[in-house]
Short mmCIF file of N, CA and C in Angstrom, two decimals:
data_model
loop_
_atom_site.label_atom_id
_atom_site.label_comp_id
_atom_site.label_asym_id
_atom_site.label_seq_id
_atom_site.Cartn_x
_atom_site.Cartn_y
_atom_site.Cartn_z
N MET F 1 81.23 91.85 142.02
CA MET F 1 81.36 90.70 141.15
C MET F 1 80.77 90.99 139.76
N LYS F 2 79.60 91.65 139.75
CA LYS F 2 78.98 91.99 138.47
C LYS F 2 79.87 92.93 137.68
N LYS F 3 80.55 93.83 138.39
CA LYS F 3 81.43 94.77 137.71
C LYS F 3 82.60 94.04 137.04
N LEU F 4 83.16 93.02 137.70
CA LEU F 4 84.25 92.24 137.13
C LEU F 4 83.80 91.48 135.88
N ILE F 5 82.61 90.91 135.95
CA ILE F 5 82.07 90.20 134.78
C ILE F 5 81.86 91.17 133.63
N TYR F 6 81.32 92.33 133.89
CA TYR F 6 81.10 93.36 132.87
C TYR F 6 82.42 93.78 132.24
N ILE F 7 83.44 94.02 133.06
CA ILE F 7 84.76 94.42 132.54
C ILE F 7 85.35 93.29 131.70
N ALA F 8 85.23 92.05 132.16
CA ALA F 8 85.76 90.91 131.40
C ALA F 8 85.06 90.79 130.05
N LEU F 9 83.73 90.96 130.03
CA LEU F 9 83.00 90.90 128.77
C LEU F 9 83.42 92.01 127.82
N CYS F 10 83.59 93.21 128.33
CA CYS F 10 84.03 94.34 127.49
C CYS F 10 85.41 94.08 126.91
N LEU F 11 86.33 93.59 127.74
CA LEU F 11 87.67 93.27 127.25
C LEU F 11 87.62 92.18 126.18
N GLY F 12 86.77 91.18 126.40
CA GLY F 12 86.62 90.11 125.42
C GLY F 12 86.12 90.64 124.08
N LEU F 13 85.15 91.53 124.11
CA LEU F 13 84.64 92.12 122.87
C LEU F 13 85.70 92.95 122.17
N ILE F 14 86.49 93.69 122.92
CA ILE F 14 87.57 94.49 122.33
C ILE F 14 88.59 93.58 121.67
N LEU F 15 88.96 92.49 122.34
CA LEU F 15 89.92 91.55 121.76
C LEU F 15 89.37 90.90 120.50
N LEU F 16 88.09 90.52 120.53
CA LEU F 16 87.48 89.93 119.33
C LEU F 16 87.49 90.91 118.17
N ALA F 17 87.16 92.14 118.42
CA ALA F 17 87.17 93.15 117.35
C ALA F 17 88.56 93.36 116.82
N ALA F 18 89.56 93.36 117.69
CA ALA F 18 90.94 93.58 117.25
C ALA F 18 91.47 92.41 116.45
N CYS F 19 91.01 91.21 116.75
CA CYS F 19 91.53 90.01 116.09
C CYS F 19 90.73 89.59 114.87
N SER F 20 89.58 90.20 114.65
CA SER F 20 88.75 89.79 113.52
C SER F 20 89.40 90.19 112.21
N LYS F 21 89.02 89.49 111.14
CA LYS F 21 89.56 89.77 109.82
C LYS F 21 89.01 91.08 109.32
N GLY F 22 89.88 91.98 108.94
CA GLY F 22 89.44 93.26 108.40
C GLY F 22 89.15 93.13 106.94
N GLY F 23 88.29 93.99 106.41
CA GLY F 23 87.93 93.91 105.00
C GLY F 23 89.05 94.32 104.09
N SER F 24 89.55 95.54 104.22
CA SER F 24 90.52 96.01 103.24
C SER F 24 91.94 95.66 103.62
N GLY F 25 92.25 95.51 104.90
CA GLY F 25 93.64 95.32 105.28
C GLY F 25 94.09 93.88 105.34
N SER F 26 93.18 92.92 105.32
CA SER F 26 93.60 91.55 105.54
C SER F 26 94.11 90.86 104.28
N ARG F 27 93.76 91.34 103.13
CA ARG F 27 94.21 90.71 101.88
C ARG F 27 94.68 91.78 100.92
N SER F 28 95.75 91.49 100.21
CA SER F 28 96.28 92.43 99.23
C SER F 28 96.04 91.91 97.83
N LEU F 29 95.98 92.82 96.89
CA LEU F 29 95.78 92.47 95.49
C LEU F 29 96.85 91.47 95.06
N GLY F 30 96.43 90.42 94.38
CA GLY F 30 97.38 89.43 93.89
C GLY F 30 97.47 88.21 94.77
N GLN F 31 97.05 88.34 96.02
CA GLN F 31 97.15 87.21 96.93
C GLN F 31 95.92 86.31 96.89
N THR F 32 94.78 86.83 96.54
CA THR F 32 93.55 86.06 96.58
C THR F 32 92.76 86.11 95.28
N GLU F 33 93.31 86.74 94.26
CA GLU F 33 92.57 86.91 93.02
C GLU F 33 93.36 86.43 91.81
N ALA F 34 92.60 85.96 90.81
CA ALA F 34 93.18 85.60 89.52
C ALA F 34 92.40 86.32 88.44
N ARG F 35 93.08 86.61 87.34
CA ARG F 35 92.43 87.25 86.19
C ARG F 35 92.29 86.24 85.07
N VAL F 36 91.06 86.09 84.60
CA VAL F 36 90.74 85.15 83.54
C VAL F 36 89.93 85.92 82.50
N GLN F 37 90.41 85.96 81.28
CA GLN F 37 89.69 86.65 80.19
C GLN F 37 89.28 88.06 80.60
N GLY F 38 90.15 88.75 81.33
CA GLY F 38 89.86 90.10 81.78
C GLY F 38 88.93 90.20 82.96
N LYS F 39 88.49 89.07 83.49
CA LYS F 39 87.59 89.03 84.64
C LYS F 39 88.36 88.56 85.87
N VAL F 40 87.96 89.05 87.04
CA VAL F 40 88.61 88.68 88.30
C VAL F 40 87.80 87.60 89.00
N ILE F 41 88.49 86.54 89.44
CA ILE F 41 87.87 85.55 90.32
C ILE F 41 88.69 85.54 91.60
N ALA F 42 88.01 85.33 92.73
CA ALA F 42 88.68 85.48 94.01
C ALA F 42 88.28 84.37 94.98
N LEU F 43 89.15 84.13 95.96
CA LEU F 43 88.82 83.21 97.04
C LEU F 43 87.58 83.72 97.74
N ASP F 44 86.75 82.81 98.18
CA ASP F 44 85.49 83.09 98.88
C ASP F 44 84.40 83.66 97.99
N GLN F 45 84.65 83.81 96.70
CA GLN F 45 83.62 84.32 95.78
C GLN F 45 82.57 83.24 95.54
N ASN F 46 81.33 83.66 95.40
CA ASN F 46 80.26 82.73 95.08
C ASN F 46 80.50 82.17 93.67
N MET F 47 80.46 80.85 93.54
CA MET F 47 80.75 80.21 92.25
C MET F 47 79.71 80.60 91.19
N ALA F 48 78.50 80.89 91.58
CA ALA F 48 77.48 81.34 90.62
C ALA F 48 77.93 82.65 89.96
N ASP F 49 78.56 83.54 90.73
CA ASP F 49 79.07 84.79 90.17
C ASP F 49 80.27 84.54 89.26
N VAL F 50 81.09 83.56 89.61
CA VAL F 50 82.24 83.20 88.76
C VAL F 50 81.72 82.72 87.40
N LYS F 51 80.74 81.84 87.43
CA LYS F 51 80.19 81.31 86.17
C LYS F 51 79.57 82.41 85.32
N LYS F 52 78.90 83.37 85.96
CA LYS F 52 78.34 84.49 85.21
C LYS F 52 79.44 85.29 84.52
N ALA F 53 80.57 85.43 85.20
CA ALA F 53 81.67 86.24 84.67
C ALA F 53 82.46 85.53 83.58
N ILE F 54 82.76 84.23 83.78
CA ILE F 54 83.68 83.55 82.85
C ILE F 54 83.05 82.40 82.09
N GLY F 55 81.81 82.06 82.40
CA GLY F 55 81.13 81.01 81.66
C GLY F 55 81.18 79.66 82.36
N GLU F 56 80.57 78.70 81.69
CA GLU F 56 80.46 77.35 82.24
C GLU F 56 81.79 76.61 82.16
N GLU F 57 81.98 75.71 83.07
CA GLU F 57 83.19 74.89 83.14
C GLU F 57 83.20 73.80 82.06
N LEU F 58 84.38 73.24 81.81
CA LEU F 58 84.50 72.12 80.88
C LEU F 58 83.94 70.85 81.53
N SER F 59 84.23 70.69 82.83
CA SER F 59 83.70 69.56 83.58
C SER F 59 83.68 69.90 85.06
N CYS F 60 82.96 69.08 85.83
CA CYS F 60 82.86 69.30 87.26
C CYS F 60 82.86 67.95 87.97
N GLU F 61 83.71 67.81 88.97
CA GLU F 61 83.75 66.60 89.79
C GLU F 61 83.30 66.96 91.19
N THR F 62 82.59 66.03 91.83
CA THR F 62 82.10 66.27 93.18
C THR F 62 82.59 65.18 94.13
N ALA F 63 82.67 65.54 95.40
CA ALA F 63 83.03 64.58 96.45
C ALA F 63 82.42 65.07 97.75
N PRO F 64 82.04 64.14 98.62
CA PRO F 64 81.51 64.57 99.92
C PRO F 64 82.53 65.45 100.64
N SER F 65 82.06 66.55 101.21
CA SER F 65 82.96 67.46 101.91
C SER F 65 83.35 66.87 103.26
N CYS F 66 84.61 66.98 103.60
CA CYS F 66 85.06 66.49 104.90
C CYS F 66 84.96 67.59 105.96
N MET F 67 84.69 68.82 105.55
CA MET F 67 84.62 69.92 106.50
C MET F 67 83.24 70.57 106.59
N TYR F 68 82.43 70.42 105.56
CA TYR F 68 81.14 71.09 105.50
C TYR F 68 80.05 70.08 105.18
N GLU F 69 78.81 70.47 105.38
CA GLU F 69 77.71 69.64 104.94
C GLU F 69 77.51 69.87 103.45
N GLY F 70 77.47 68.79 102.69
CA GLY F 70 77.31 68.91 101.25
C GLY F 70 78.52 68.37 100.52
N GLU F 71 78.72 68.86 99.30
CA GLU F 71 79.80 68.36 98.46
C GLU F 71 80.80 69.44 98.10
N ASP F 72 82.06 69.07 98.12
CA ASP F 72 83.10 69.92 97.53
C ASP F 72 83.05 69.66 96.03
N LYS F 73 83.34 70.68 95.25
CA LYS F 73 83.30 70.53 93.80
C LYS F 73 84.58 71.08 93.19
N THR F 74 85.03 70.41 92.12
CA THR F 74 86.18 70.89 91.36
C THR F 74 85.69 71.21 89.95
N PHE F 75 85.78 72.49 89.59
CA PHE F 75 85.35 72.96 88.27
C PHE F 75 86.59 73.10 87.40
N LEU F 76 86.63 72.39 86.29
CA LEU F 76 87.77 72.42 85.38
C LEU F 76 87.48 73.37 84.23
N TYR F 77 88.40 74.31 84.02
CA TYR F 77 88.33 75.27 82.91
C TYR F 77 89.60 75.11 82.08
N ASP F 78 89.67 75.79 80.96
CA ASP F 78 90.86 75.77 80.11
C ASP F 78 91.99 76.54 80.80
N GLY F 79 92.98 75.84 81.32
CA GLY F 79 94.15 76.46 81.93
C GLY F 79 94.08 76.65 83.43
N PHE F 80 92.98 76.29 84.06
CA PHE F 80 92.88 76.41 85.52
C PHE F 80 91.71 75.59 86.04
N GLN F 81 91.71 75.38 87.35
CA GLN F 81 90.58 74.72 87.99
C GLN F 81 90.26 75.42 89.30
N ILE F 82 89.00 75.30 89.72
CA ILE F 82 88.53 75.94 90.93
C ILE F 82 87.92 74.87 91.84
N LEU F 83 88.38 74.82 93.08
CA LEU F 83 87.80 73.94 94.08
C LEU F 83 86.89 74.78 94.96
N THR F 84 85.66 74.30 95.19
CA THR F 84 84.70 75.06 96.00
C THR F 84 84.32 74.28 97.25
N TYR F 85 83.77 75.02 98.20
CA TYR F 85 83.19 74.42 99.41
C TYR F 85 81.72 74.83 99.46
N PRO F 86 80.87 73.96 100.03
CA PRO F 86 79.45 74.27 100.10
C PRO F 86 79.12 75.14 101.31
N ASN F 87 78.15 76.01 101.12
CA ASN F 87 77.58 76.78 102.22
C ASN F 87 76.09 76.88 101.93
N GLY F 88 75.32 76.00 102.56
CA GLY F 88 73.90 75.91 102.23
C GLY F 88 73.74 75.37 100.83
N GLU F 89 72.98 76.07 100.02
CA GLU F 89 72.73 75.66 98.63
C GLU F 89 73.77 76.22 97.66
N GLU F 90 74.70 77.04 98.16
CA GLU F 90 75.65 77.71 97.28
C GLU F 90 77.06 77.16 97.46
N ASP F 91 77.90 77.39 96.45
CA ASP F 91 79.30 76.97 96.48
C ASP F 91 80.18 78.21 96.42
N PHE F 92 81.28 78.18 97.18
CA PHE F 92 82.20 79.31 97.25
C PHE F 92 83.62 78.84 96.96
N VAL F 93 84.41 79.70 96.34
CA VAL F 93 85.76 79.36 95.90
C VAL F 93 86.69 79.16 97.11
N ALA F 94 87.26 77.95 97.21
CA ALA F 94 88.21 77.61 98.27
C ALA F 94 89.64 77.71 97.75
N SER F 95 89.86 77.32 96.48
CA SER F 95 91.19 77.44 95.89
C SER F 95 91.08 77.59 94.38
N ILE F 96 92.11 78.22 93.83
CA ILE F 96 92.23 78.41 92.39
C ILE F 96 93.58 77.85 91.99
N ASP F 97 93.59 76.88 91.10
CA ASP F 97 94.82 76.23 90.67
C ASP F 97 95.07 76.61 89.21
N ILE F 98 96.08 77.44 88.98
CA ILE F 98 96.38 77.97 87.65
C ILE F 98 97.42 77.09 86.99
N LEU F 99 97.10 76.58 85.79
CA LEU F 99 97.92 75.59 85.13
C LEU F 99 98.55 76.08 83.82
N SER F 100 98.20 77.29 83.37
CA SER F 100 98.77 77.80 82.12
C SER F 100 98.94 79.31 82.19
N ASP F 101 99.61 79.86 81.19
CA ASP F 101 99.84 81.30 81.16
C ASP F 101 98.62 82.09 80.68
N LYS F 102 97.49 81.42 80.46
CA LYS F 102 96.25 82.09 80.07
C LYS F 102 95.62 82.83 81.25
N VAL F 103 96.07 82.49 82.47
CA VAL F 103 95.52 83.07 83.69
C VAL F 103 96.68 83.59 84.51
N GLU F 104 96.48 84.75 85.13
CA GLU F 104 97.52 85.30 86.01
C GLU F 104 96.89 85.76 87.31
N ILE F 105 97.71 85.83 88.35
CA ILE F 105 97.19 86.41 89.58
C ILE F 105 97.18 87.92 89.40
N ALA F 106 96.42 88.61 90.22
CA ALA F 106 96.20 90.04 90.00
C ALA F 106 97.47 90.87 90.06
N SER F 107 98.50 90.36 90.74
CA SER F 107 99.77 91.10 90.77
C SER F 107 100.55 90.96 89.48
N GLY F 108 100.08 90.11 88.55
CA GLY F 108 100.71 89.98 87.25
C GLY F 108 101.58 88.75 87.07
N VAL F 109 101.77 87.95 88.10
CA VAL F 109 102.59 86.73 87.98
C VAL F 109 101.75 85.66 87.29
N LYS F 110 102.41 84.90 86.39
CA LYS F 110 101.72 83.83 85.68
C LYS F 110 102.66 82.65 85.46
N VAL F 111 102.07 81.53 85.07
CA VAL F 111 102.85 80.34 84.73
C VAL F 111 103.81 80.71 83.61
N GLY F 112 105.06 80.28 83.74
CA GLY F 112 106.10 80.61 82.76
C GLY F 112 107.04 81.70 83.24
N ASP F 113 106.62 82.48 84.24
CA ASP F 113 107.50 83.50 84.82
C ASP F 113 108.59 82.83 85.66
N THR F 114 109.65 83.56 85.91
CA THR F 114 110.73 83.04 86.75
C THR F 114 110.43 83.29 88.22
N VAL F 115 111.15 82.58 89.07
CA VAL F 115 111.03 82.78 90.51
C VAL F 115 111.37 84.22 90.87
N GLU F 116 112.38 84.78 90.22
CA GLU F 116 112.78 86.16 90.49
C GLU F 116 111.65 87.14 90.20
N THR F 117 110.94 86.91 89.09
CA THR F 117 109.81 87.77 88.74
C THR F 117 108.74 87.70 89.83
N ALA F 118 108.45 86.49 90.29
CA ALA F 118 107.43 86.32 91.34
C ALA F 118 107.85 87.05 92.61
N LYS F 119 109.11 86.92 92.99
CA LYS F 119 109.58 87.57 94.22
C LYS F 119 109.52 89.09 94.11
N GLU F 120 109.79 89.61 92.93
CA GLU F 120 109.72 91.06 92.72
C GLU F 120 108.28 91.57 92.86
N LYS F 121 107.33 90.80 92.32
CA LYS F 121 105.94 91.25 92.31
C LYS F 121 105.19 90.90 93.60
N MET F 122 105.65 89.89 94.33
CA MET F 122 104.99 89.47 95.57
C MET F 122 105.90 89.87 96.72
N GLN F 123 105.70 91.05 97.26
CA GLN F 123 106.63 91.57 98.24
C GLN F 123 106.17 91.43 99.68
N GLU F 124 105.00 90.87 99.95
CA GLU F 124 104.57 90.71 101.32
C GLU F 124 104.20 89.27 101.60
N GLY F 125 103.98 88.98 102.88
CA GLY F 125 103.62 87.63 103.29
C GLY F 125 104.81 86.90 103.85
N GLU F 126 104.51 85.86 104.62
CA GLU F 126 105.55 85.03 105.20
C GLU F 126 106.00 84.03 104.13
N LEU F 127 107.24 84.15 103.69
CA LEU F 127 107.76 83.36 102.58
C LEU F 127 108.44 82.10 103.10
N SER F 128 108.11 80.98 102.47
CA SER F 128 108.88 79.75 102.68
C SER F 128 109.25 79.25 101.29
N GLU F 129 110.49 78.82 101.16
CA GLU F 129 111.03 78.53 99.82
C GLU F 129 111.83 77.24 99.82
N THR F 130 111.61 76.43 98.77
CA THR F 130 112.44 75.26 98.51
C THR F 130 112.80 75.31 97.03
N GLU F 131 113.48 74.30 96.58
CA GLU F 131 113.84 74.23 95.16
C GLU F 131 112.60 74.09 94.27
N PHE F 132 111.53 73.49 94.84
CA PHE F 132 110.35 73.17 94.05
C PHE F 132 109.12 74.02 94.36
N PHE F 133 109.15 74.77 95.48
CA PHE F 133 107.99 75.55 95.89
C PHE F 133 108.41 76.91 96.41
N LEU F 134 107.58 77.89 96.15
CA LEU F 134 107.72 79.22 96.72
C LEU F 134 106.33 79.53 97.28
N THR F 135 106.21 79.58 98.61
CA THR F 135 104.90 79.75 99.24
C THR F 135 104.87 81.01 100.08
N TYR F 136 103.82 81.80 99.87
CA TYR F 136 103.56 82.98 100.68
C TYR F 136 102.35 82.65 101.56
N ASN F 137 102.52 82.75 102.88
CA ASN F 137 101.44 82.50 103.82
C ASN F 137 100.97 83.81 104.43
N TYR F 138 99.66 83.92 104.55
CA TYR F 138 99.03 85.09 105.13
C TYR F 138 98.12 84.61 106.26
N ASP F 139 97.42 85.52 106.91
CA ASP F 139 96.58 85.14 108.05
C ASP F 139 95.57 84.04 107.73
N ASP F 140 94.86 84.17 106.64
CA ASP F 140 93.77 83.25 106.36
C ASP F 140 93.82 82.63 104.96
N HIS F 141 94.95 82.70 104.32
CA HIS F 141 95.07 82.14 102.97
C HIS F 141 96.55 82.02 102.62
N GLY F 142 96.80 81.45 101.46
CA GLY F 142 98.18 81.30 101.00
C GLY F 142 98.25 81.28 99.49
N LEU F 143 99.48 81.28 99.00
CA LEU F 143 99.76 81.31 97.58
C LEU F 143 101.02 80.51 97.36
N THR F 144 100.94 79.47 96.52
CA THR F 144 102.12 78.64 96.24
C THR F 144 102.43 78.68 94.75
N PHE F 145 103.71 78.91 94.46
CA PHE F 145 104.23 78.80 93.10
C PHE F 145 104.97 77.47 93.03
N TYR F 146 104.61 76.61 92.08
CA TYR F 146 105.31 75.35 91.86
C TYR F 146 106.40 75.63 90.84
N ILE F 147 107.61 75.14 91.11
CA ILE F 147 108.78 75.55 90.33
C ILE F 147 109.50 74.34 89.74
N THR F 148 109.91 74.47 88.48
CA THR F 148 110.79 73.51 87.83
C THR F 148 111.89 74.30 87.14
N ASN F 149 113.12 74.04 87.51
CA ASN F 149 114.29 74.73 86.93
C ASN F 149 114.16 76.25 86.98
N GLY F 150 113.67 76.77 88.10
CA GLY F 150 113.58 78.22 88.28
C GLY F 150 112.41 78.89 87.60
N VAL F 151 111.52 78.10 86.98
CA VAL F 151 110.37 78.64 86.25
C VAL F 151 109.09 78.16 86.91
N ILE F 152 108.11 79.04 87.01
CA ILE F 152 106.82 78.70 87.62
C ILE F 152 106.01 77.83 86.65
N THR F 153 105.59 76.65 87.14
CA THR F 153 104.83 75.73 86.30
C THR F 153 103.37 75.64 86.72
N GLU F 154 103.06 76.16 87.92
CA GLU F 154 101.69 76.12 88.43
C GLU F 154 101.59 77.12 89.57
N ILE F 155 100.41 77.71 89.73
CA ILE F 155 100.17 78.65 90.84
C ILE F 155 98.89 78.22 91.54
N GLU F 156 98.94 78.15 92.87
CA GLU F 156 97.76 77.78 93.63
C GLU F 156 97.45 78.86 94.69
N LEU F 157 96.25 79.40 94.60
CA LEU F 157 95.72 80.30 95.63
C LEU F 157 94.82 79.46 96.51
N PHE F 158 94.98 79.51 97.82
CA PHE F 158 94.21 78.62 98.68
C PHE F 158 93.89 79.26 100.03
N GLN F 159 92.88 78.69 100.70
CA GLN F 159 92.52 79.13 102.05
C GLN F 159 93.15 78.19 103.05
#
C-alpha cells in the first residue's frame, strides 16, 4: 500500500512539473509586452519598476479588488493605461490598454496598423476573429486588437 501511495505521489509531481508554466517557452515576444518611450513594460511586472522606467502616471483610480486582498488600480498615461492587481504591499501589471500609436507591442504592432499587418506579425496563439475584434489567446494571457473599418483602434494585453 505504501508503495502505491509513493508511486501516486511521484506521478503527481511529474504531472505538476509538466503542466507548470515555463519561463521562456510560455510567452513569446509581443504577446505580453509593450514598448513605451523605448522602455518595455510587461504583464506581471511590478508597477514600482514600471514607474521607475517610464515615470509617474497622469492619474490613478482605485477600486476594491474582487479577486485579491487590497485594491485594483488603473494608472492612466499619455496614450495607454495599466490595470494592476495587489499582492501584499505591491501592485503588479494585470493588463495594458494601448490607446494611441505612441505605444506598440514588442512585435511592432500599434494602433493605426491594419488587421493584415497584425496577422503578419502575430503568427502564434489561438485566434478568434470578428469584424470588430482580433483576439489571440494563450495559456495564461491574451491579446485583443479592437478594429474599426479594418484598422486597429486599440490594443489590450491581458491575463
